[in-house]
Short mmCIF file of C-alpha atoms (C1' of nucleotides) in Angstrom, two decimals:
data_model
loop_
_atom_site.label_atom_id
_atom_site.label_comp_id
_atom_site.label_asym_id
_atom_site.label_seq_id
_atom_site.Cartn_x
_atom_site.Cartn_y
_atom_site.Cartn_z
CA UNK A 1 0.00 0.00 0.00
CA UNK A 2 2.92 2.30 0.72
CA UNK A 3 4.12 0.68 -2.48
CA UNK A 4 1.25 2.22 -4.41
CA UNK A 5 2.17 5.72 -3.28
CA UNK A 6 5.71 5.12 -4.54
CA UNK A 7 4.39 3.78 -7.82
CA UNK A 8 2.51 6.99 -8.40
CA UNK A 9 5.44 9.32 -8.11
CA UNK A 10 8.12 7.29 -9.89
CA UNK A 11 8.28 6.51 -13.60
CA UNK A 12 7.48 2.89 -14.44
CA UNK A 13 10.46 0.57 -14.65
CA UNK A 14 11.79 -0.05 -18.13
CA UNK A 15 14.83 -1.75 -19.57
CA UNK A 16 16.29 1.63 -20.42
CA UNK A 17 15.76 3.00 -16.92
CA UNK A 18 17.33 -0.13 -15.42
CA UNK A 19 20.40 0.15 -17.64
CA UNK A 20 20.88 3.87 -17.01
CA UNK A 21 20.59 3.36 -13.27
CA UNK A 22 23.14 0.55 -13.47
CA UNK A 23 25.60 2.76 -15.36
CA UNK A 24 25.11 5.57 -12.86
CA UNK A 25 25.60 3.21 -9.92
CA UNK A 26 28.77 1.77 -11.44
CA UNK A 27 30.07 5.27 -12.13
CA UNK A 28 29.43 6.41 -8.56
CA UNK A 29 30.14 3.36 -6.44
CA UNK A 30 32.35 1.21 -8.65
CA UNK A 31 31.56 -1.99 -10.50
CA UNK A 32 32.16 -4.15 -7.44
CA UNK A 33 29.30 -2.40 -5.72
CA UNK A 34 26.92 -3.11 -8.55
CA UNK A 35 24.70 -5.96 -7.44
CA UNK A 36 21.19 -6.80 -8.51
CA UNK A 37 20.07 -6.13 -4.96
CA UNK A 38 21.69 -2.70 -4.68
CA UNK A 39 20.49 -1.70 -8.12
CA UNK A 40 16.93 -2.63 -7.15
CA UNK A 41 17.27 -0.60 -3.98
CA UNK A 42 18.51 2.37 -5.98
CA UNK A 43 15.42 2.12 -8.18
CA UNK A 44 13.19 1.74 -5.13
CA UNK A 45 12.06 -1.65 -6.28
CA UNK A 46 12.15 -5.24 -5.09
CA UNK A 47 15.15 -7.18 -6.55
CA UNK A 48 13.00 -9.58 -8.52
CA UNK A 49 11.36 -6.71 -10.40
CA UNK A 50 14.60 -6.26 -12.38
CA UNK A 51 14.28 -9.72 -13.86
CA UNK A 52 11.28 -8.52 -15.84
CA UNK A 53 13.55 -6.29 -17.94
CA UNK A 54 16.81 -8.19 -17.86
CA UNK A 55 17.17 -11.97 -17.94
CA UNK A 56 20.09 -12.07 -15.52
CA UNK A 57 23.12 -10.12 -14.42
CA UNK A 58 25.16 -11.03 -17.50
CA UNK A 59 22.50 -9.50 -19.71
CA UNK A 60 22.47 -6.42 -17.51
CA UNK A 61 26.20 -6.01 -18.12
CA UNK A 62 25.67 -6.55 -21.86
CA UNK A 63 23.11 -3.76 -21.82
CA UNK A 64 25.46 -1.45 -19.94
CA UNK A 65 28.14 -1.95 -22.59
CA UNK A 66 25.55 -1.12 -25.22
CA UNK A 67 24.77 2.15 -23.45
CA UNK A 68 28.47 3.00 -23.32
CA UNK A 69 29.04 2.11 -26.96
CA UNK A 70 26.26 4.54 -27.85
CA UNK A 71 28.21 7.39 -26.26
CA UNK A 72 31.10 7.11 -28.73
CA UNK A 73 31.17 9.95 -31.29
CA UNK A 74 29.69 9.05 -34.68
CA UNK A 75 32.20 8.29 -37.44
CA UNK A 76 33.68 11.21 -39.35
CA UNK A 77 33.33 11.29 -43.13
CA UNK A 78 35.61 12.51 -45.87
CA UNK A 79 38.90 12.08 -44.09
CA UNK A 80 41.58 9.50 -44.79
CA UNK A 81 41.33 6.18 -43.00
CA UNK A 82 44.07 6.76 -40.46
CA UNK A 83 42.63 10.00 -39.11
CA UNK A 84 39.15 8.49 -39.11
CA UNK A 85 40.22 5.42 -37.14
CA UNK A 86 42.37 7.42 -34.74
CA UNK A 87 39.62 9.94 -34.07
CA UNK A 88 37.03 7.28 -33.39
CA UNK A 89 39.26 5.26 -31.08
CA UNK A 90 40.31 8.34 -29.13
CA UNK A 91 36.63 9.18 -28.73
CA UNK A 92 36.02 5.70 -27.36
CA UNK A 93 38.89 6.30 -24.99
CA UNK A 94 37.29 9.49 -23.66
CA UNK A 95 34.08 7.56 -23.04
CA UNK A 96 35.97 4.91 -21.13
CA UNK A 97 37.73 7.47 -18.99
CA UNK A 98 34.29 8.71 -17.95
CA UNK A 99 33.26 5.16 -17.05
CA UNK A 100 36.30 3.55 -15.43
CA UNK A 101 34.49 0.26 -14.84
CA UNK A 102 33.69 -0.20 -18.52
CA UNK A 103 36.98 -1.72 -19.68
CA UNK A 104 36.70 -4.59 -17.21
CA UNK A 105 33.09 -5.21 -18.18
CA UNK A 106 33.86 -5.10 -21.91
CA UNK A 107 36.62 -7.65 -21.39
CA UNK A 108 34.24 -10.01 -19.65
CA UNK A 109 31.55 -10.00 -22.38
CA UNK A 110 31.33 -13.20 -24.37
CA UNK A 111 29.08 -12.10 -27.22
CA UNK A 112 28.68 -8.73 -28.87
CA UNK A 113 25.52 -6.64 -28.64
CA UNK A 114 24.07 -4.48 -31.46
CA UNK A 115 25.72 -1.18 -30.53
CA UNK A 116 29.02 -3.03 -30.16
CA UNK A 117 28.64 -4.55 -33.62
CA UNK A 118 27.72 -1.14 -35.06
CA UNK A 119 30.88 0.35 -33.67
CA UNK A 120 33.13 -2.46 -34.86
CA UNK A 121 31.45 -2.52 -38.24
CA UNK A 122 32.14 1.17 -38.75
CA UNK A 123 35.83 0.75 -37.94
CA UNK A 124 36.17 -2.21 -40.26
CA UNK A 125 34.51 -0.04 -42.89
CA UNK A 126 37.14 2.66 -42.45
CA UNK A 127 39.92 0.20 -43.25
CA UNK A 128 38.06 -1.21 -46.22
CA UNK A 129 37.26 2.15 -47.81
CA UNK A 130 40.87 3.13 -47.04
CA UNK A 131 42.04 0.47 -49.47
CA UNK A 132 42.74 -2.43 -47.11
CA UNK A 133 42.06 -6.01 -48.19
CA UNK A 134 39.55 -8.06 -46.21
CA UNK A 135 42.45 -10.17 -45.06
CA UNK A 136 44.65 -7.40 -43.77
CA UNK A 137 41.68 -5.62 -42.21
CA UNK A 138 40.83 -8.77 -40.31
CA UNK A 139 44.31 -9.10 -38.86
CA UNK A 140 44.52 -5.38 -38.12
CA UNK A 141 41.34 -5.59 -36.06
CA UNK A 142 42.79 -8.47 -34.06
CA UNK A 143 46.06 -6.65 -33.59
CA UNK A 144 44.23 -3.62 -32.23
CA UNK A 145 42.27 -5.82 -29.85
CA UNK A 146 41.01 -3.90 -26.88
CA UNK A 147 42.64 -0.75 -28.25
CA UNK A 148 39.59 -0.40 -30.46
CA UNK A 149 37.71 0.44 -27.26
CA UNK A 150 40.27 2.97 -26.14
CA UNK A 151 42.07 0.99 -23.51
CA UNK A 152 45.16 -1.12 -23.34
CA UNK A 153 45.80 -3.68 -20.69
CA UNK A 154 47.61 -1.62 -18.09
CA UNK A 155 49.22 -4.40 -16.09
CA UNK A 156 50.16 -3.44 -12.57
CA UNK A 157 49.21 0.24 -12.80
CA UNK A 158 51.89 2.67 -11.64
CA UNK A 159 51.99 2.55 -7.88
CA UNK A 160 50.64 5.75 -6.33
CA UNK A 161 53.97 7.31 -5.43
CA UNK A 162 54.11 8.26 -1.75
CA UNK A 163 56.50 10.95 -0.55
CA UNK A 164 59.76 11.37 -2.53
CA UNK A 165 61.92 10.02 0.32
CA UNK A 166 59.99 6.74 0.46
CA UNK A 167 60.14 6.62 -3.32
CA UNK A 168 63.94 6.90 -3.35
CA UNK A 169 64.24 4.18 -0.72
CA UNK A 170 62.02 1.82 -2.67
CA UNK A 171 63.93 2.54 -5.84
CA UNK A 172 67.16 1.62 -4.15
CA UNK A 173 65.75 -1.67 -2.92
CA UNK A 174 64.29 -2.37 -6.37
CA UNK A 175 67.63 -1.76 -8.04
CA UNK A 176 69.27 -4.61 -6.16
CA UNK A 177 67.04 -7.32 -7.57
CA UNK A 178 65.47 -5.75 -10.65
CA UNK A 179 68.06 -3.35 -12.05
CA UNK A 180 66.41 -2.88 -15.43
CA UNK A 181 63.00 -2.12 -13.97
CA UNK A 182 64.59 0.28 -11.50
CA UNK A 183 66.31 2.08 -14.35
CA UNK A 184 62.96 2.79 -15.99
CA UNK A 185 61.29 3.67 -12.71
CA UNK A 186 64.04 6.21 -12.03
CA UNK A 187 63.62 7.81 -15.45
CA UNK A 188 59.85 8.03 -15.02
CA UNK A 189 60.21 9.51 -11.53
CA UNK A 190 62.54 12.14 -12.97
CA UNK A 191 60.13 13.00 -15.75
CA UNK A 192 57.30 13.49 -13.31
CA UNK A 193 59.25 16.20 -11.55
CA UNK A 194 59.24 18.36 -14.64
CA UNK A 195 55.84 17.47 -16.06
CA UNK A 196 52.99 18.58 -13.83
CA UNK A 197 49.95 16.40 -13.34
CA UNK A 198 49.49 12.70 -13.98
CA UNK A 199 47.19 10.84 -16.34
CA UNK A 200 49.05 12.46 -19.19
CA UNK A 201 51.43 9.54 -19.37
CA UNK A 202 48.75 6.92 -19.87
CA UNK A 203 47.40 8.93 -22.75
CA UNK A 204 50.86 9.19 -24.23
CA UNK A 205 51.44 5.44 -23.96
CA UNK A 206 48.10 4.75 -25.54
CA UNK A 207 48.71 7.02 -28.50
CA UNK A 208 52.27 5.78 -28.91
CA UNK A 209 51.16 2.18 -29.36
CA UNK A 210 48.15 3.15 -31.46
CA UNK A 211 50.30 5.13 -33.87
CA UNK A 212 52.86 2.33 -34.03
CA UNK A 213 50.14 -0.12 -35.06
CA UNK A 214 48.46 2.22 -37.54
CA UNK A 215 51.83 2.95 -39.16
CA UNK A 216 52.53 -0.76 -39.31
CA UNK A 217 49.19 -1.44 -40.99
CA UNK A 218 49.84 1.26 -43.54
CA UNK A 219 53.22 -0.16 -44.39
CA UNK A 220 51.78 -3.63 -44.91
CA UNK A 221 49.01 -2.24 -47.10
CA UNK A 222 51.47 -0.38 -49.26
CA UNK A 223 53.52 -3.54 -49.71
CA UNK A 224 50.45 -5.53 -50.70
CA UNK A 225 50.78 -7.87 -47.75
CA UNK A 226 48.65 -11.03 -47.67
CA UNK A 227 48.54 -13.83 -45.14
CA UNK A 228 48.59 -16.55 -47.79
CA UNK A 229 52.37 -16.56 -47.96
CA UNK A 230 52.53 -17.22 -44.22
CA UNK A 231 52.58 -20.77 -42.86
CA UNK A 232 49.94 -21.54 -40.28
CA UNK A 233 50.32 -25.14 -39.18
CA UNK B 1 40.17 -37.60 16.41
CA UNK B 2 39.33 -38.74 12.91
CA UNK B 3 41.16 -35.54 12.13
CA UNK B 4 44.34 -36.92 13.66
CA UNK B 5 44.23 -39.97 11.41
CA UNK B 6 43.95 -37.67 8.40
CA UNK B 7 46.82 -35.57 9.66
CA UNK B 8 49.04 -38.62 9.79
CA UNK B 9 48.57 -39.60 6.16
CA UNK B 10 48.59 -36.19 4.51
CA UNK B 11 51.55 -33.82 4.24
CA UNK B 12 51.24 -30.73 6.45
CA UNK B 13 49.70 -27.70 4.81
CA UNK B 14 52.15 -25.17 3.44
CA UNK B 15 51.88 -22.05 1.32
CA UNK B 16 53.36 -23.96 -1.59
CA UNK B 17 50.91 -26.84 -1.29
CA UNK B 18 48.01 -24.39 -1.07
CA UNK B 19 49.12 -22.56 -4.20
CA UNK B 20 49.70 -25.73 -6.20
CA UNK B 21 46.32 -27.10 -5.21
CA UNK B 22 44.71 -23.80 -6.24
CA UNK B 23 46.40 -23.92 -9.65
CA UNK B 24 45.31 -27.53 -10.13
CA UNK B 25 41.74 -26.73 -9.12
CA UNK B 26 41.59 -23.75 -11.49
CA UNK B 27 43.02 -25.89 -14.30
CA UNK B 28 40.46 -28.65 -13.74
CA UNK B 29 37.30 -26.83 -12.73
CA UNK B 30 37.83 -23.30 -14.03
CA UNK B 31 38.59 -20.11 -12.16
CA UNK B 32 34.94 -19.47 -11.31
CA UNK B 33 34.91 -22.70 -9.34
CA UNK B 34 37.92 -21.67 -7.29
CA UNK B 35 36.62 -20.58 -3.91
CA UNK B 36 38.37 -20.65 -0.57
CA UNK B 37 35.81 -23.16 0.60
CA UNK B 38 36.25 -25.54 -2.33
CA UNK B 39 40.02 -25.26 -2.18
CA UNK B 40 39.94 -26.16 1.52
CA UNK B 41 37.73 -29.12 0.75
CA UNK B 42 40.17 -30.25 -1.95
CA UNK B 43 42.97 -30.14 0.60
CA UNK B 44 40.83 -31.97 3.15
CA UNK B 45 41.03 -29.04 5.51
CA UNK B 46 38.69 -26.58 7.17
CA UNK B 47 38.38 -23.28 5.19
CA UNK B 48 39.94 -21.18 7.91
CA UNK B 49 43.13 -23.27 7.83
CA UNK B 50 44.02 -21.63 4.48
CA UNK B 51 44.23 -18.24 6.12
CA UNK B 52 47.32 -19.36 7.97
CA UNK B 53 49.25 -19.48 4.70
CA UNK B 54 47.53 -16.83 2.67
CA UNK B 55 46.17 -13.55 4.01
CA UNK B 56 43.09 -13.55 1.80
CA UNK B 57 41.83 -14.58 -1.61
CA UNK B 58 43.62 -11.75 -3.42
CA UNK B 59 46.94 -12.95 -2.04
CA UNK B 60 46.07 -16.48 -3.09
CA UNK B 61 45.60 -15.25 -6.66
CA UNK B 62 48.88 -13.31 -6.46
CA UNK B 63 50.61 -16.52 -5.43
CA UNK B 64 49.02 -18.46 -8.27
CA UNK B 65 50.36 -15.93 -10.79
CA UNK B 66 53.77 -16.34 -9.22
CA UNK B 67 53.60 -20.10 -9.75
CA UNK B 68 52.62 -19.58 -13.38
CA UNK B 69 55.37 -17.03 -13.97
CA UNK B 70 57.86 -19.59 -12.72
CA UNK B 71 56.82 -21.97 -15.50
CA UNK B 72 58.02 -19.65 -18.26
CA UNK B 73 61.24 -20.83 -19.94
CA UNK B 74 64.38 -19.08 -18.70
CA UNK B 75 65.78 -16.36 -20.97
CA UNK B 76 68.05 -17.40 -23.82
CA UNK B 77 71.50 -15.89 -24.08
CA UNK B 78 73.65 -14.91 -27.02
CA UNK B 79 70.90 -14.20 -29.51
CA UNK B 80 69.81 -10.82 -30.80
CA UNK B 81 67.14 -8.97 -28.87
CA UNK B 82 64.25 -9.65 -31.20
CA UNK B 83 64.61 -13.42 -31.17
CA UNK B 84 65.17 -13.38 -27.42
CA UNK B 85 62.03 -11.36 -26.75
CA UNK B 86 59.94 -13.33 -29.21
CA UNK B 87 61.08 -16.67 -27.80
CA UNK B 88 60.36 -15.66 -24.22
CA UNK B 89 56.93 -14.26 -25.00
CA UNK B 90 55.93 -17.30 -27.03
CA UNK B 91 57.02 -19.45 -24.09
CA UNK B 92 54.79 -17.40 -21.82
CA UNK B 93 52.00 -17.96 -24.29
CA UNK B 94 52.43 -21.74 -24.11
CA UNK B 95 52.22 -21.53 -20.34
CA UNK B 96 49.02 -19.53 -20.57
CA UNK B 97 47.47 -21.99 -22.97
CA UNK B 98 48.06 -24.68 -20.33
CA UNK B 99 46.34 -22.49 -17.73
CA UNK B 100 43.40 -20.84 -19.48
CA UNK B 101 42.30 -19.01 -16.34
CA UNK B 102 45.64 -17.26 -15.93
CA UNK B 103 45.11 -14.34 -18.30
CA UNK B 104 42.03 -13.18 -16.46
CA UNK B 105 43.78 -13.49 -13.13
CA UNK B 106 46.89 -11.66 -14.35
CA UNK B 107 44.69 -8.82 -15.57
CA UNK B 108 43.08 -8.48 -12.19
CA UNK B 109 46.32 -8.19 -10.20
CA UNK B 110 47.04 -4.73 -8.84
CA UNK B 111 50.64 -5.16 -7.73
CA UNK B 112 53.40 -7.35 -9.10
CA UNK B 113 54.90 -10.27 -7.21
CA UNK B 114 58.60 -11.30 -7.26
CA UNK B 115 58.40 -13.88 -10.07
CA UNK B 116 56.41 -11.36 -12.12
CA UNK B 117 59.06 -8.70 -11.58
CA UNK B 118 61.80 -11.18 -12.47
CA UNK B 119 60.11 -11.95 -15.75
CA UNK B 120 59.48 -8.32 -16.65
CA UNK B 121 62.98 -7.34 -15.60
CA UNK B 122 64.49 -9.93 -17.92
CA UNK B 123 62.49 -8.67 -20.89
CA UNK B 124 63.41 -5.07 -20.19
CA UNK B 125 67.01 -6.26 -20.04
CA UNK B 126 66.73 -7.78 -23.51
CA UNK B 127 65.71 -4.44 -24.99
CA UNK B 128 68.45 -2.56 -23.13
CA UNK B 129 71.27 -4.90 -24.13
CA UNK B 130 69.81 -4.81 -27.64
CA UNK B 131 70.67 -1.14 -27.86
CA UNK B 132 67.35 0.44 -26.86
CA UNK B 133 67.29 3.63 -24.81
CA UNK B 134 65.59 3.58 -21.41
CA UNK B 135 62.94 5.84 -22.87
CA UNK B 136 62.08 3.72 -25.87
CA UNK B 137 62.24 0.51 -23.83
CA UNK B 138 59.72 1.99 -21.41
CA UNK B 139 57.25 2.81 -24.16
CA UNK B 140 57.82 -0.51 -25.88
CA UNK B 141 56.91 -2.37 -22.69
CA UNK B 142 53.69 -0.38 -22.42
CA UNK B 143 52.89 -0.96 -26.07
CA UNK B 144 53.30 -4.70 -25.61
CA UNK B 145 51.05 -4.60 -22.56
CA UNK B 146 49.46 -7.97 -21.88
CA UNK B 147 51.27 -9.40 -24.92
CA UNK B 148 54.30 -9.76 -22.68
CA UNK B 149 52.33 -12.50 -20.95
CA UNK B 150 51.44 -14.22 -24.18
CA UNK B 151 47.87 -13.13 -24.56
CA UNK B 152 46.00 -10.39 -26.31
CA UNK B 153 42.58 -9.21 -25.35
CA UNK B 154 40.42 -11.42 -27.53
CA UNK B 155 37.20 -9.48 -27.46
CA UNK B 156 34.11 -11.50 -28.23
CA UNK B 157 35.87 -14.76 -29.07
CA UNK B 158 34.88 -16.36 -32.34
CA UNK B 159 31.45 -17.88 -31.90
CA UNK B 160 31.61 -21.69 -31.92
CA UNK B 161 30.28 -22.23 -35.41
CA UNK B 162 27.32 -24.62 -35.44
CA UNK B 163 26.43 -26.55 -38.57
CA UNK B 164 27.31 -24.90 -41.91
CA UNK B 165 23.68 -24.29 -42.84
CA UNK B 166 23.02 -22.32 -39.66
CA UNK B 167 26.28 -20.48 -40.26
CA UNK B 168 25.22 -19.39 -43.74
CA UNK B 169 21.86 -18.21 -42.44
CA UNK B 170 23.45 -16.15 -39.69
CA UNK B 171 25.92 -14.70 -42.14
CA UNK B 172 23.10 -13.55 -44.37
CA UNK B 173 21.32 -11.88 -41.47
CA UNK B 174 24.58 -10.28 -40.35
CA UNK B 175 25.24 -8.88 -43.80
CA UNK B 176 22.09 -6.79 -43.73
CA UNK B 177 23.09 -4.69 -40.74
CA UNK B 178 26.84 -5.16 -40.48
CA UNK B 179 28.11 -5.63 -44.02
CA UNK B 180 31.78 -5.09 -43.25
CA UNK B 181 31.81 -7.56 -40.37
CA UNK B 182 29.94 -10.09 -42.50
CA UNK B 183 32.55 -9.72 -45.21
CA UNK B 184 35.29 -10.74 -42.79
CA UNK B 185 33.21 -13.50 -41.25
CA UNK B 186 32.63 -14.95 -44.70
CA UNK B 187 36.33 -14.89 -45.52
CA UNK B 188 37.21 -16.57 -42.22
CA UNK B 189 34.53 -19.22 -42.70
CA UNK B 190 35.98 -19.94 -46.13
CA UNK B 191 39.50 -20.25 -44.75
CA UNK B 192 38.39 -22.72 -42.13
CA UNK B 193 37.17 -25.05 -44.82
CA UNK B 194 40.67 -25.46 -46.16
CA UNK B 195 42.64 -25.26 -42.94
CA UNK B 196 41.90 -28.16 -40.61
CA UNK B 197 41.65 -27.62 -36.89
CA UNK B 198 41.13 -24.42 -34.94
CA UNK B 199 43.34 -22.66 -32.43
CA UNK B 200 45.82 -22.12 -35.21
CA UNK B 201 44.22 -18.79 -36.04
CA UNK B 202 44.61 -17.34 -32.57
CA UNK B 203 48.28 -18.21 -32.68
CA UNK B 204 48.59 -16.54 -36.06
CA UNK B 205 46.87 -13.37 -34.87
CA UNK B 206 49.08 -13.24 -31.82
CA UNK B 207 52.30 -13.59 -33.77
CA UNK B 208 51.11 -11.16 -36.44
CA UNK B 209 50.61 -8.37 -33.91
CA UNK B 210 53.75 -9.27 -31.98
CA UNK B 211 55.89 -9.09 -35.10
CA UNK B 212 54.27 -5.82 -36.13
CA UNK B 213 55.17 -4.29 -32.79
CA UNK B 214 58.71 -5.69 -32.67
CA UNK B 215 59.35 -4.41 -36.20
CA UNK B 216 57.97 -1.03 -35.18
CA UNK B 217 60.27 -0.88 -32.16
CA UNK B 218 63.26 -1.76 -34.27
CA UNK B 219 62.46 0.97 -36.77
CA UNK B 220 62.17 3.58 -34.02
CA UNK B 221 65.44 2.44 -32.47
CA UNK B 222 67.24 2.71 -35.80
CA UNK B 223 65.89 6.23 -36.25
CA UNK B 224 67.06 7.25 -32.78
CA UNK B 225 63.52 7.98 -31.62
CA UNK B 226 63.02 9.83 -28.33
CA UNK B 227 59.84 11.00 -26.65
CA UNK B 228 61.25 14.43 -25.84
CA UNK B 229 60.20 15.84 -29.19
CA UNK B 230 56.63 14.78 -28.54
CA UNK B 231 54.20 17.14 -26.82
CA UNK B 232 52.48 15.72 -23.78
CA UNK B 233 50.18 18.36 -22.32
"C1'" DA C 1 48.71 -20.47 22.14
"C1'" DC C 2 46.56 -22.61 18.66
"C1'" DC C 3 42.65 -24.20 16.03
"C1'" DT C 4 37.95 -24.14 14.27
"C1'" DG C 5 32.86 -24.16 14.15
"C1'" DA C 6 29.33 -21.11 13.92
"C1'" DA C 7 28.00 -16.81 12.47
"C1'" DC C 8 27.94 -12.48 9.74
"C1'" DA C 9 26.96 -9.92 5.84
"C1'" DC C 10 26.59 -10.46 1.65
"C1'" DC C 11 25.62 -12.66 -3.44
"C1'" DG C 12 22.36 -14.27 -7.90
"C1'" DT C 13 18.41 -16.68 -8.66
"C1'" DT C 14 14.36 -20.06 -7.86
"C1'" DC C 15 9.91 -20.85 -6.58
"C1'" DA C 16 5.76 -21.20 -4.36
"C1'" DA C 17 2.44 -18.64 -2.03
"C1'" DG C 18 -0.32 -14.54 -2.12
"C1'" DT C 19 -3.14 -11.08 -4.50
"C1'" DA D 1 -2.09 -13.47 -14.59
"C1'" DC D 2 0.91 -10.93 -12.20
"C1'" DC D 3 3.91 -9.81 -8.41
"C1'" DT D 4 6.97 -10.71 -4.51
"C1'" DG D 5 8.66 -12.43 -0.05
"C1'" DA D 6 11.02 -16.06 1.65
"C1'" DA D 7 14.22 -19.43 0.70
"C1'" DC D 8 18.17 -21.77 -1.53
"C1'" DA D 9 22.79 -22.47 -2.37
"C1'" DC D 10 26.44 -20.29 -2.36
"C1'" DC D 11 30.46 -16.53 -1.18
"C1'" DG D 12 34.86 -14.34 1.81
"C1'" DT D 13 35.92 -13.39 6.28
"C1'" DT D 14 35.30 -12.39 11.47
"C1'" DC D 15 35.31 -13.88 15.93
"C1'" DA D 16 34.52 -16.03 20.04
"C1'" DA D 17 34.39 -20.34 22.16
"C1'" DG D 18 36.78 -24.66 22.74
"C1'" DT D 19 40.97 -27.39 23.34
#
DNA sequence: ACCTGAACACCGTTCAAGT
DNA sequence: ACCTGAACACCGTTCAAGT
């Protein structure tokens, strides 16, 4: 009966409302806090009510990825393939930076949803109209992998550097066992003194690898590369 | 008292035995079936007994990655950097194919463990002794990303193709909305008719991208590339 | 001092009972 | 026919009671 009062003043539940609430919850509280029960609570609804609009949690996550994919800028026309691909992927990256949980969820999907296919189809199209063979396009897409979505697997993200003293001490200890890693860590630490603000580096690394791959694709295209002259067994 | 009889005929629990049992359980039953409770049961022990050797589940997973990292072939000496890196990474890939759960677990780690650092240190060392600057080595490692561990993010793994009829029907439906994707799917389906067995393709894609990146690194090294001439803000 | 059973605070999802 | 509360079968981990 109190339920009826609530019903009156809240919009009826719909798949779209469920998905948007899920995205908002993941944005605010993190993906680990996204449970069917908490989402239901957020929507002022009994948990089982969600199952009317979403078959199970997996399908909820599928839907969330679809929402995210819809936020990527539409493809640009009348520019050469490399700019078009780069622009689109960097747009995807901006979307993912707004939704930090999305990369992990995308990774865990097992089958693509419509908006995902739309996005991938448009990128494949850019290669094809740019003069790439079906074959080379196929391998290029695989080589890009998750980079298509604007993220690369950042393994063991840079430790949040504590005070400089601590940092120097750790570096010294590191150098004893892992001299080569320490060498890089030292160079990075030095760079950070001159460059203000973080987050810039990740972007640089992303674009570095992206450009390396795009340049590689272009070179193969120019040389008329095909996979048929490669052995496979 | 029955407990004492068990104690007599089973080796005492140790961190190493816990980790090996966890790896075996993940290999056999999948990572989703690996719970502290099931692992304890497998070891014929009460769940809380595990917490003597491992602080929590995260540390258990860290330890499992360490075990895996130890299975990678030791680095080769006296060969040029590219062969050395390629050989080591392809060895890591063979390890990961033996432990299909490992890539997902590696991705989820937030801080590296000793065996992980050893492995990364040795690869960094290969670049450095191969004539790469600290700077370029750093960016190359980032560009490789999870490829260092022998896997690439395979988004939406190839659907297990049902009977050929079904396949043709799906392809036709796909072509209507996603023509470019359908074009690739058709080419791949055609290839699979001639090439027997699957799994070969994934290996090909992996090596294709790896070689593209290694070639790209070499080119930058030869041209004396540095990041200082790049803008970053 | 050590070990461990019961308990806590959660999950996703099923299902039967209520309207 | 629809909706939903209680229940089921799990989690990882805490903690106090027992030896």
